[in-house]
Structure formats: structure tokens, C-alpha cells
Amino acid sequence: LAERSTEGETARLADISPDGVSFRSHHDGSLHYITPEKSIDIQHNLGADIIFAFDECTSPTEDYKYQEEALERTHRWAKRSLDYHWSKPNAESQALFGIVQGGIEQDLRKRSAEYIASLDFDGFGIGGSYTKEHMTQTTHLVNSILPREKPRHLLGIGEPEDLFMG
């Protein structure tokens, strides 16, 4: 979320609060505020077949305390996304996936997989990883916890060999 350093300070591209994320458009500088509910509305309006719960993918440079706070926020947002999705007409026409996060911390990934699996999502996204080794470890750990009968989407892959690993 950091843009660049200016005189020792890092400008933020987004401000994250317990309820959502605000950011300025890089096109015209207008301020936007996205909540889990607004995210679901946008995805419903797009008519996507698969949509995702609102989450926070953290930087690997964040410390453990921040990673844990972000994980708890992602879990609250997942529940809000799910509840709001099911309040919409025709919700059953779109599959909602919950996202497992936790950064590079295996205990947080485990906690996230257990919590997200406990909710009634149609499938699961496995949040981005930072190295090939970490992606392999995370995918193995998370897949050992998530229900086998529901689909998964590996987020943050970018090369053909990532598909084979997944």
C-alpha cells in the first residue's frame, strides 16, 4: 500500500479502517471508500459467476502484529461479505469465495483456513504468497484444512509452473 518515500515518509495509496478502505483515484484524484458490502454490490452488478469476499492482502514487510490485525479484519469482512451477499436477490446465481490470508506466518494461515472453512462459502481463494517456496508450503497447509468438496482459486500466481504446483 506504500507509494514512495518522500523526505523519510511513505505516502500511502490506501487508508485501511475497521470498516473499509479509502483511496484516491490515480485518474482524477477523487476519493473512494470501499466496504465489504460495496465490494459485493460492485461484483453483483458486474454479473461475475465467481465473486470474492473483501479482504486485505498484506505486504511481507509488515510485522507479525499488523499481519494478525489484518487477518482479524479480513475475517470480519468475510462474514460481512457473506451475510450481505445472501441478502441480495439472486445471490445463488453467483458463487462467493472466502479468502484465506495470513501473510508468511504459517500459524496465521492455519487460523485463517480454519475460520474461512467454518463459513458457508461456495469455494475458497488462497491469498497471495511471496516466494515459490512459501506458495508451496502455504498451499499444502491450507489445502489440508479446507473442505475437499469445495473448489479453490490460487491467488497471486503468475507463471505456468505455478499451476502444476497448485
JSON list of C-alpha atoms in Angstrom, two decimals:
[
{"chain": "A", "resi": 1, "resn": "LEU", "atom": "CA", "xyz": [0.00, 0.00, 0.00]},
{"chain": "A", "resi": 2, "resn": "ALA", "atom": "CA", "xyz": [3.01, 2.28, 0.13]},
{"chain": "A", "resi": 3, "resn": "GLU", "atom": "CA", "xyz": [3.60, 4.51, -2.86]},
{"chain": "A", "resi": 4, "resn": "ARG", "atom": "CA", "xyz": [7.07, 6.03, -2.43]},
{"chain": "A", "resi": 5, "resn": "SER", "atom": "CA", "xyz": [9.24, 7.68, 0.17]},
{"chain": "A", "resi": 6, "resn": "THR", "atom": "CA", "xyz": [9.33, 11.44, 0.38]},
{"chain": "A", "resi": 7, "resn": "GLU", "atom": "CA", "xyz": [11.68, 13.03, 2.92]},
{"chain": "A", "resi": 8, "resn": "GLY", "atom": "CA", "xyz": [11.71, 9.90, 5.07]},
{"chain": "A", "resi": 9, "resn": "GLU", "atom": "CA", "xyz": [7.95, 9.35, 4.98]},
{"chain": "A", "resi": 10, "resn": "THR", "atom": "CA", "xyz": [5.99, 6.86, 2.93]},
{"chain": "A", "resi": 11, "resn": "ALA", "atom": "CA", "xyz": [2.91, 8.11, 1.12]},
{"chain": "A", "resi": 12, "resn": "ARG", "atom": "CA", "xyz": [0.00, 5.66, 1.43]},
{"chain": "A", "resi": 13, "resn": "LEU", "atom": "CA", "xyz": [-2.03, 4.63, -1.57]},
{"chain": "A", "resi": 14, "resn": "ALA", "atom": "CA", "xyz": [-4.90, 3.47, 0.66]},
{"chain": "A", "resi": 15, "resn": "ASP", "atom": "CA", "xyz": [-6.12, 4.02, 4.21]},
{"chain": "A", "resi": 16, "resn": "ILE", "atom": "CA", "xyz": [-7.49, 0.91, 5.88]},
{"chain": "A", "resi": 17, "resn": "SER", "atom": "CA", "xyz": [-10.01, 1.18, 8.70]},
{"chain": "A", "resi": 18, "resn": "PRO", "atom": "CA", "xyz": [-12.05, -1.46, 10.54]},
{"chain": "A", "resi": 19, "resn": "ASP", "atom": "CA", "xyz": [-14.96, -0.84, 8.15]},
{"chain": "A", "resi": 20, "resn": "GLY", "atom": "CA", "xyz": [-13.27, -0.50, 4.77]},
{"chain": "A", "resi": 21, "resn": "VAL", "atom": "CA", "xyz": [-10.61, 1.08, 2.60]},
{"chain": "A", "resi": 22, "resn": "SER", "atom": "CA", "xyz": [-10.39, 4.61, 1.21]},
{"chain": "A", "resi": 23, "resn": "PHE", "atom": "CA", "xyz": [-8.15, 5.59, -1.66]},
{"chain": "A", "resi": 24, "resn": "ARG", "atom": "CA", "xyz": [-7.78, 8.30, -4.27]},
{"chain": "A", "resi": 25, "resn": "SER", "atom": "CA", "xyz": [-8.23, 7.59, -7.96]},
{"chain": "A", "resi": 26, "resn": "HIS", "atom": "CA", "xyz": [-5.00, 7.76, -9.92]},
{"chain": "A", "resi": 27, "resn": "HIS", "atom": "CA", "xyz": [-7.09, 9.13, -12.83]},
{"chain": "A", "resi": 28, "resn": "ASP", "atom": "CA", "xyz": [-8.70, 12.19, -11.27]},
{"chain": "A", "resi": 29, "resn": "GLY", "atom": "CA", "xyz": [-7.78, 12.22, -7.57]},
{"chain": "A", "resi": 30, "resn": "SER", "atom": "CA", "xyz": [-11.36, 11.56, -6.45]},
{"chain": "A", "resi": 31, "resn": "LEU", "atom": "CA", "xyz": [-11.78, 9.84, -3.08]},
{"chain": "A", "resi": 32, "resn": "HIS", "atom": "CA", "xyz": [-13.37, 6.36, -2.99]},
{"chain": "A", "resi": 33, "resn": "TYR", "atom": "CA", "xyz": [-14.41, 4.29, 0.01]},
{"chain": "A", "resi": 34, "resn": "ILE", "atom": "CA", "xyz": [-14.98, 0.56, -0.36]},
{"chain": "A", "resi": 35, "resn": "THR", "atom": "CA", "xyz": [-16.60, -1.60, 2.32]},
{"chain": "A", "resi": 36, "resn": "PRO", "atom": "CA", "xyz": [-17.32, -5.32, 2.18]},
{"chain": "A", "resi": 37, "resn": "GLU", "atom": "CA", "xyz": [-20.90, -4.50, 1.21]},
{"chain": "A", "resi": 38, "resn": "LYS", "atom": "CA", "xyz": [-19.89, -2.08, -1.53]},
{"chain": "A", "resi": 39, "resn": "SER", "atom": "CA", "xyz": [-17.44, -4.65, -2.89]},
{"chain": "A", "resi": 40, "resn": "ILE", "atom": "CA", "xyz": [-20.21, -7.26, -3.07]},
{"chain": "A", "resi": 41, "resn": "ASP", "atom": "CA", "xyz": [-22.54, -4.75, -4.75]},
{"chain": "A", "resi": 42, "resn": "ILE", "atom": "CA", "xyz": [-19.91, -3.99, -7.41]},
{"chain": "A", "resi": 43, "resn": "GLN", "atom": "CA", "xyz": [-19.31, -7.68, -8.09]},
{"chain": "A", "resi": 44, "resn": "HIS", "atom": "CA", "xyz": [-23.06, -8.42, -8.21]},
{"chain": "A", "resi": 45, "resn": "ASN", "atom": "CA", "xyz": [-23.55, -5.57, -10.65]},
{"chain": "A", "resi": 46, "resn": "LEU", "atom": "CA", "xyz": [-20.77, -6.90, -12.86]},
{"chain": "A", "resi": 47, "resn": "GLY", "atom": "CA", "xyz": [-22.60, -10.22, -13.02]},
{"chain": "A", "resi": 48, "resn": "ALA", "atom": "CA", "xyz": [-19.50, -12.29, -12.36]},
{"chain": "A", "resi": 49, "resn": "ASP", "atom": "CA", "xyz": [-20.01, -16.04, -11.94]},
{"chain": "A", "resi": 50, "resn": "ILE", "atom": "CA", "xyz": [-17.48, -16.20, -9.09]},
{"chain": "A", "resi": 51, "resn": "ILE", "atom": "CA", "xyz": [-17.05, -13.32, -6.68]},
{"chain": "A", "resi": 52, "resn": "PHE", "atom": "CA", "xyz": [-14.75, -12.86, -3.69]},
{"chain": "A", "resi": 53, "resn": "ALA", "atom": "CA", "xyz": [-15.17, -11.65, -0.13]},
{"chain": "A", "resi": 54, "resn": "PHE", "atom": "CA", "xyz": [-13.46, -8.38, 0.70]},
{"chain": "A", "resi": 55, "resn": "ASP", "atom": "CA", "xyz": [-10.03, -8.95, 2.23]},
{"chain": "A", "resi": 56, "resn": "GLU", "atom": "CA", "xyz": [-6.68, -7.38, 3.00]},
{"chain": "A", "resi": 57, "resn": "CYS", "atom": "CA", "xyz": [-3.59, -8.85, 1.37]},
{"chain": "A", "resi": 58, "resn": "THR", "atom": "CA", "xyz": [-0.69, -7.60, 3.44]},
{"chain": "A", "resi": 59, "resn": "SER", "atom": "CA", "xyz": [2.85, -6.70, 2.49]},
{"chain": "A", "resi": 60, "resn": "PRO", "atom": "CA", "xyz": [5.53, -9.19, 3.54]},
{"chain": "A", "resi": 61, "resn": "THR", "atom": "CA", "xyz": [7.33, -6.28, 5.21]},
{"chain": "A", "resi": 62, "resn": "GLU", "atom": "CA", "xyz": [4.56, -5.83, 7.79]},
{"chain": "A", "resi": 63, "resn": "ASP", "atom": "CA", "xyz": [5.33, -7.12, 11.27]},
{"chain": "A", "resi": 64, "resn": "TYR", "atom": "CA", "xyz": [3.51, -10.02, 12.93]},
{"chain": "A", "resi": 65, "resn": "LYS", "atom": "CA", "xyz": [1.22, -7.75, 14.97]},
{"chain": "A", "resi": 66, "resn": "TYR", "atom": "CA", "xyz": [-0.04, -5.99, 11.83]},
{"chain": "A", "resi": 67, "resn": "GLN", "atom": "CA", "xyz": [-0.41, -9.31, 9.96]},
{"chain": "A", "resi": 68, "resn": "GLU", "atom": "CA", "xyz": [-2.59, -10.58, 12.82]},
{"chain": "A", "resi": 69, "resn": "GLU", "atom": "CA", "xyz": [-4.70, -7.40, 12.92]},
{"chain": "A", "resi": 70, "resn": "ALA", "atom": "CA", "xyz": [-5.19, -7.57, 9.14]},
{"chain": "A", "resi": 71, "resn": "LEU", "atom": "CA", "xyz": [-6.20, -11.22, 9.43]},
{"chain": "A", "resi": 72, "resn": "GLU", "atom": "CA", "xyz": [-8.86, -10.44, 12.03]},
{"chain": "A", "resi": 73, "resn": "ARG", "atom": "CA", "xyz": [-10.11, -7.59, 9.85]},
{"chain": "A", "resi": 74, "resn": "THR", "atom": "CA", "xyz": [-10.24, -9.92, 6.82]},
{"chain": "A", "resi": 75, "resn": "HIS", "atom": "CA", "xyz": [-12.25, -12.43, 8.87]},
{"chain": "A", "resi": 76, "resn": "ARG", "atom": "CA", "xyz": [-14.77, -9.77, 9.95]},
{"chain": "A", "resi": 77, "resn": "TRP", "atom": "CA", "xyz": [-15.02, -8.56, 6.36]},
{"chain": "A", "resi": 78, "resn": "ALA", "atom": "CA", "xyz": [-15.52, -12.14, 5.12]},
{"chain": "A", "resi": 79, "resn": "LYS", "atom": "CA", "xyz": [-18.51, -12.61, 7.43]},
{"chain": "A", "resi": 80, "resn": "ARG", "atom": "CA", "xyz": [-19.96, -9.24, 6.41]},
{"chain": "A", "resi": 81, "resn": "SER", "atom": "CA", "xyz": [-19.42, -10.08, 2.71]},
{"chain": "A", "resi": 82, "resn": "LEU", "atom": "CA", "xyz": [-21.15, -13.43, 3.12]},
{"chain": "A", "resi": 83, "resn": "ASP", "atom": "CA", "xyz": [-24.11, -12.04, 5.06]},
{"chain": "A", "resi": 84, "resn": "TYR", "atom": "CA", "xyz": [-24.60, -9.20, 2.59]},
{"chain": "A", "resi": 85, "resn": "HIS", "atom": "CA", "xyz": [-24.25, -11.48, -0.43]},
{"chain": "A", "resi": 86, "resn": "TRP", "atom": "CA", "xyz": [-27.04, -13.76, 0.84]},
{"chain": "A", "resi": 87, "resn": "SER", "atom": "CA", "xyz": [-29.31, -10.76, 1.48]},
{"chain": "A", "resi": 88, "resn": "LYS", "atom": "CA", "xyz": [-29.24, -9.92, -2.24]},
{"chain": "A", "resi": 89, "resn": "PRO", "atom": "CA", "xyz": [-31.85, -11.20, -4.70]},
{"chain": "A", "resi": 90, "resn": "ASN", "atom": "CA", "xyz": [-30.49, -13.97, -6.94]},
{"chain": "A", "resi": 91, "resn": "ALA", "atom": "CA", "xyz": [-27.45, -14.49, -4.71]},
{"chain": "A", "resi": 92, "resn": "GLU", "atom": "CA", "xyz": [-27.47, -18.15, -5.62]},
{"chain": "A", "resi": 93, "resn": "SER", "atom": "CA", "xyz": [-26.58, -17.24, -9.22]},
{"chain": "A", "resi": 94, "resn": "GLN", "atom": "CA", "xyz": [-23.08, -16.15, -8.14]},
{"chain": "A", "resi": 95, "resn": "ALA", "atom": "CA", "xyz": [-20.57, -18.26, -6.22]},
{"chain": "A", "resi": 96, "resn": "LEU", "atom": "CA", "xyz": [-18.96, -16.38, -3.34]},
{"chain": "A", "resi": 97, "resn": "PHE", "atom": "CA", "xyz": [-15.45, -17.45, -2.35]},
{"chain": "A", "resi": 98, "resn": "GLY", "atom": "CA", "xyz": [-13.85, -16.60, 1.00]},
{"chain": "A", "resi": 99, "resn": "ILE", "atom": "CA", "xyz": [-10.16, -15.75, 1.00]},
{"chain": "A", "resi": 100, "resn": "VAL", "atom": "CA", "xyz": [-7.58, -17.35, 3.27]},
{"chain": "A", "resi": 101, "resn": "GLN", "atom": "CA", "xyz": [-4.91, -14.83, 4.26]},
{"chain": "A", "resi": 102, "resn": "GLY", "atom": "CA", "xyz": [-2.17, -14.71, 6.89]},
{"chain": "A", "resi": 103, "resn": "GLY", "atom": "CA", "xyz": [0.87, -13.48, 5.02]},
{"chain": "A", "resi": 104, "resn": "ILE", "atom": "CA", "xyz": [4.01, -15.53, 5.53]},
{"chain": "A", "resi": 105, "resn": "GLU", "atom": "CA", "xyz": [3.00, -16.66, 9.02]},
{"chain": "A", "resi": 106, "resn": "GLN", "atom": "CA", "xyz": [2.00, -20.33, 8.98]},
{"chain": "A", "resi": 107, "resn": "ASP", "atom": "CA", "xyz": [0.06, -20.10, 12.26]},
{"chain": "A", "resi": 108, "resn": "LEU", "atom": "CA", "xyz": [-2.00, -17.23, 10.85]},
{"chain": "A", "resi": 109, "resn": "ARG", "atom": "CA", "xyz": [-2.60, -19.14, 7.60]},
{"chain": "A", "resi": 110, "resn": "LYS", "atom": "CA", "xyz": [-3.82, -22.13, 9.62]},
{"chain": "A", "resi": 111, "resn": "ARG", "atom": "CA", "xyz": [-6.09, -19.92, 11.74]},
{"chain": "A", "resi": 112, "resn": "SER", "atom": "CA", "xyz": [-7.46, -18.26, 8.62]},
{"chain": "A", "resi": 113, "resn": "ALA", "atom": "CA", "xyz": [-8.09, -21.54, 6.78]},
{"chain": "A", "resi": 114, "resn": "GLU", "atom": "CA", "xyz": [-9.96, -22.90, 9.81]},
{"chain": "A", "resi": 115, "resn": "TYR", "atom": "CA", "xyz": [-12.10, -19.79, 10.19]},
{"chain": "A", "resi": 116, "resn": "ILE", "atom": "CA", "xyz": [-12.89, -19.27, 6.50]},
{"chain": "A", "resi": 117, "resn": "ALA", "atom": "CA", "xyz": [-13.70, -23.00, 6.15]},
{"chain": "A", "resi": 118, "resn": "SER", "atom": "CA", "xyz": [-16.20, -22.67, 9.01]},
{"chain": "A", "resi": 119, "resn": "LEU", "atom": "CA", "xyz": [-18.28, -20.19, 6.98]},
{"chain": "A", "resi": 120, "resn": "ASP", "atom": "CA", "xyz": [-20.70, -21.21, 4.25]},
{"chain": "A", "resi": 121, "resn": "PHE", "atom": "CA", "xyz": [-18.68, -20.08, 1.24]},
{"chain": "A", "resi": 122, "resn": "ASP", "atom": "CA", "xyz": [-19.11, -21.73, -2.16]},
{"chain": "A", "resi": 123, "resn": "GLY", "atom": "CA", "xyz": [-15.35, -22.02, -2.54]},
{"chain": "A", "resi": 124, "resn": "PHE", "atom": "CA", "xyz": [-12.09, -20.54, -1.35]},
{"chain": "A", "resi": 125, "resn": "GLY", "atom": "CA", "xyz": [-9.37, -18.23, -2.56]},
{"chain": "A", "resi": 126, "resn": "ILE", "atom": "CA", "xyz": [-5.89, -18.86, -1.23]},
{"chain": "A", "resi": 127, "resn": "GLY", "atom": "CA", "xyz": [-4.38, -15.43, -0.79]},
{"chain": "A", "resi": 128, "resn": "GLY", "atom": "CA", "xyz": [-1.17, -14.40, -2.47]},
{"chain": "A", "resi": 129, "resn": "SER", "atom": "CA", "xyz": [2.23, -15.66, -1.38]},
{"chain": "A", "resi": 130, "resn": "TYR", "atom": "CA", "xyz": [5.64, -14.10, -1.63]},
{"chain": "A", "resi": 131, "resn": "THR", "atom": "CA", "xyz": [8.09, -16.75, -2.79]},
{"chain": "A", "resi": 132, "resn": "LYS", "atom": "CA", "xyz": [7.71, -20.03, -4.67]},
{"chain": "A", "resi": 133, "resn": "GLU", "atom": "CA", "xyz": [8.73, -21.93, -1.53]},
{"chain": "A", "resi": 134, "resn": "HIS", "atom": "CA", "xyz": [6.20, -20.07, 0.57]},
{"chain": "A", "resi": 135, "resn": "MET", "atom": "CA", "xyz": [3.47, -20.62, -2.03]},
{"chain": "A", "resi": 136, "resn": "THR", "atom": "CA", "xyz": [4.12, -24.37, -1.95]},
{"chain": "A", "resi": 137, "resn": "GLN", "atom": "CA", "xyz": [4.10, -24.52, 1.88]},
{"chain": "A", "resi": 138, "resn": "THR", "atom": "CA", "xyz": [1.01, -22.34, 2.15]},
{"chain": "A", "resi": 139, "resn": "THR", "atom": "CA", "xyz": [-0.94, -24.26, -0.49]},
{"chain": "A", "resi": 140, "resn": "HIS", "atom": "CA", "xyz": [-0.12, -27.58, 1.17]},
{"chain": "A", "resi": 141, "resn": "LEU", "atom": "CA", "xyz": [-1.10, -26.30, 4.64]},
{"chain": "A", "resi": 142, "resn": "VAL", "atom": "CA", "xyz": [-4.31, -24.59, 3.54]},
{"chain": "A", "resi": 143, "resn": "ASN", "atom": "CA", "xyz": [-5.47, -27.49, 1.36]},
{"chain": "A", "resi": 144, "resn": "SER", "atom": "CA", "xyz": [-5.05, -29.87, 4.29]},
{"chain": "A", "resi": 145, "resn": "ILE", "atom": "CA", "xyz": [-7.66, -27.80, 6.20]},
{"chain": "A", "resi": 146, "resn": "LEU", "atom": "CA", "xyz": [-10.19, -26.59, 3.61]},
{"chain": "A", "resi": 147, "resn": "PRO", "atom": "CA", "xyz": [-13.13, -28.89, 2.76]},
{"chain": "A", "resi": 148, "resn": "ARG", "atom": "CA", "xyz": [-12.16, -31.13, -0.15]},
{"chain": "A", "resi": 149, "resn": "GLU", "atom": "CA", "xyz": [-15.59, -30.92, -1.81]},
{"chain": "A", "resi": 150, "resn": "LYS", "atom": "CA", "xyz": [-15.36, -27.18, -2.47]},
{"chain": "A", "resi": 151, "resn": "PRO", "atom": "CA", "xyz": [-13.28, -25.51, -5.21]},
{"chain": "A", "resi": 152, "resn": "ARG", "atom": "CA", "xyz": [-10.27, -23.30, -4.60]},
{"chain": "A", "resi": 153, "resn": "HIS", "atom": "CA", "xyz": [-8.69, -20.45, -6.52]},
{"chain": "A", "resi": 154, "resn": "LEU", "atom": "CA", "xyz": [-4.98, -19.85, -6.06]},
{"chain": "A", "resi": 155, "resn": "LEU", "atom": "CA", "xyz": [-4.47, -16.09, -5.99]},
{"chain": "A", "resi": 156, "resn": "GLY", "atom": "CA", "xyz": [-1.20, -14.42, -6.89]},
{"chain": "A", "resi": 157, "resn": "ILE", "atom": "CA", "xyz": [0.11, -16.97, -9.38]},
{"chain": "A", "resi": 158, "resn": "GLY", "atom": "CA", "xyz": [1.79, -15.68, -12.47]},
{"chain": "A", "resi": 159, "resn": "GLU", "atom": "CA", "xyz": [3.70, -18.44, -14.20]},
{"chain": "A", "resi": 160, "resn": "PRO", "atom": "CA", "xyz": [2.62, -21.72, -15.82]},
{"chain": "A", "resi": 161, "resn": "GLU", "atom": "CA", "xyz": [4.64, -23.82, -13.34]},
{"chain": "A", "resi": 162, "resn": "ASP", "atom": "CA", "xyz": [2.56, -22.28, -10.53]},
{"chain": "A", "resi": 163, "resn": "LEU", "atom": "CA", "xyz": [-0.44, -24.18, -11.90]},
{"chain": "A", "resi": 164, "resn": "PHE", "atom": "CA", "xyz": [1.39, -27.50, -11.60]},
{"chain": "A", "resi": 165, "resn": "MET", "atom": "CA", "xyz": [2.46, -26.68, -8.03]},
{"chain": "A", "resi": 166, "resn": "GLY", "atom": "CA", "xyz": [-1.13, -25.81, -7.15]}
]
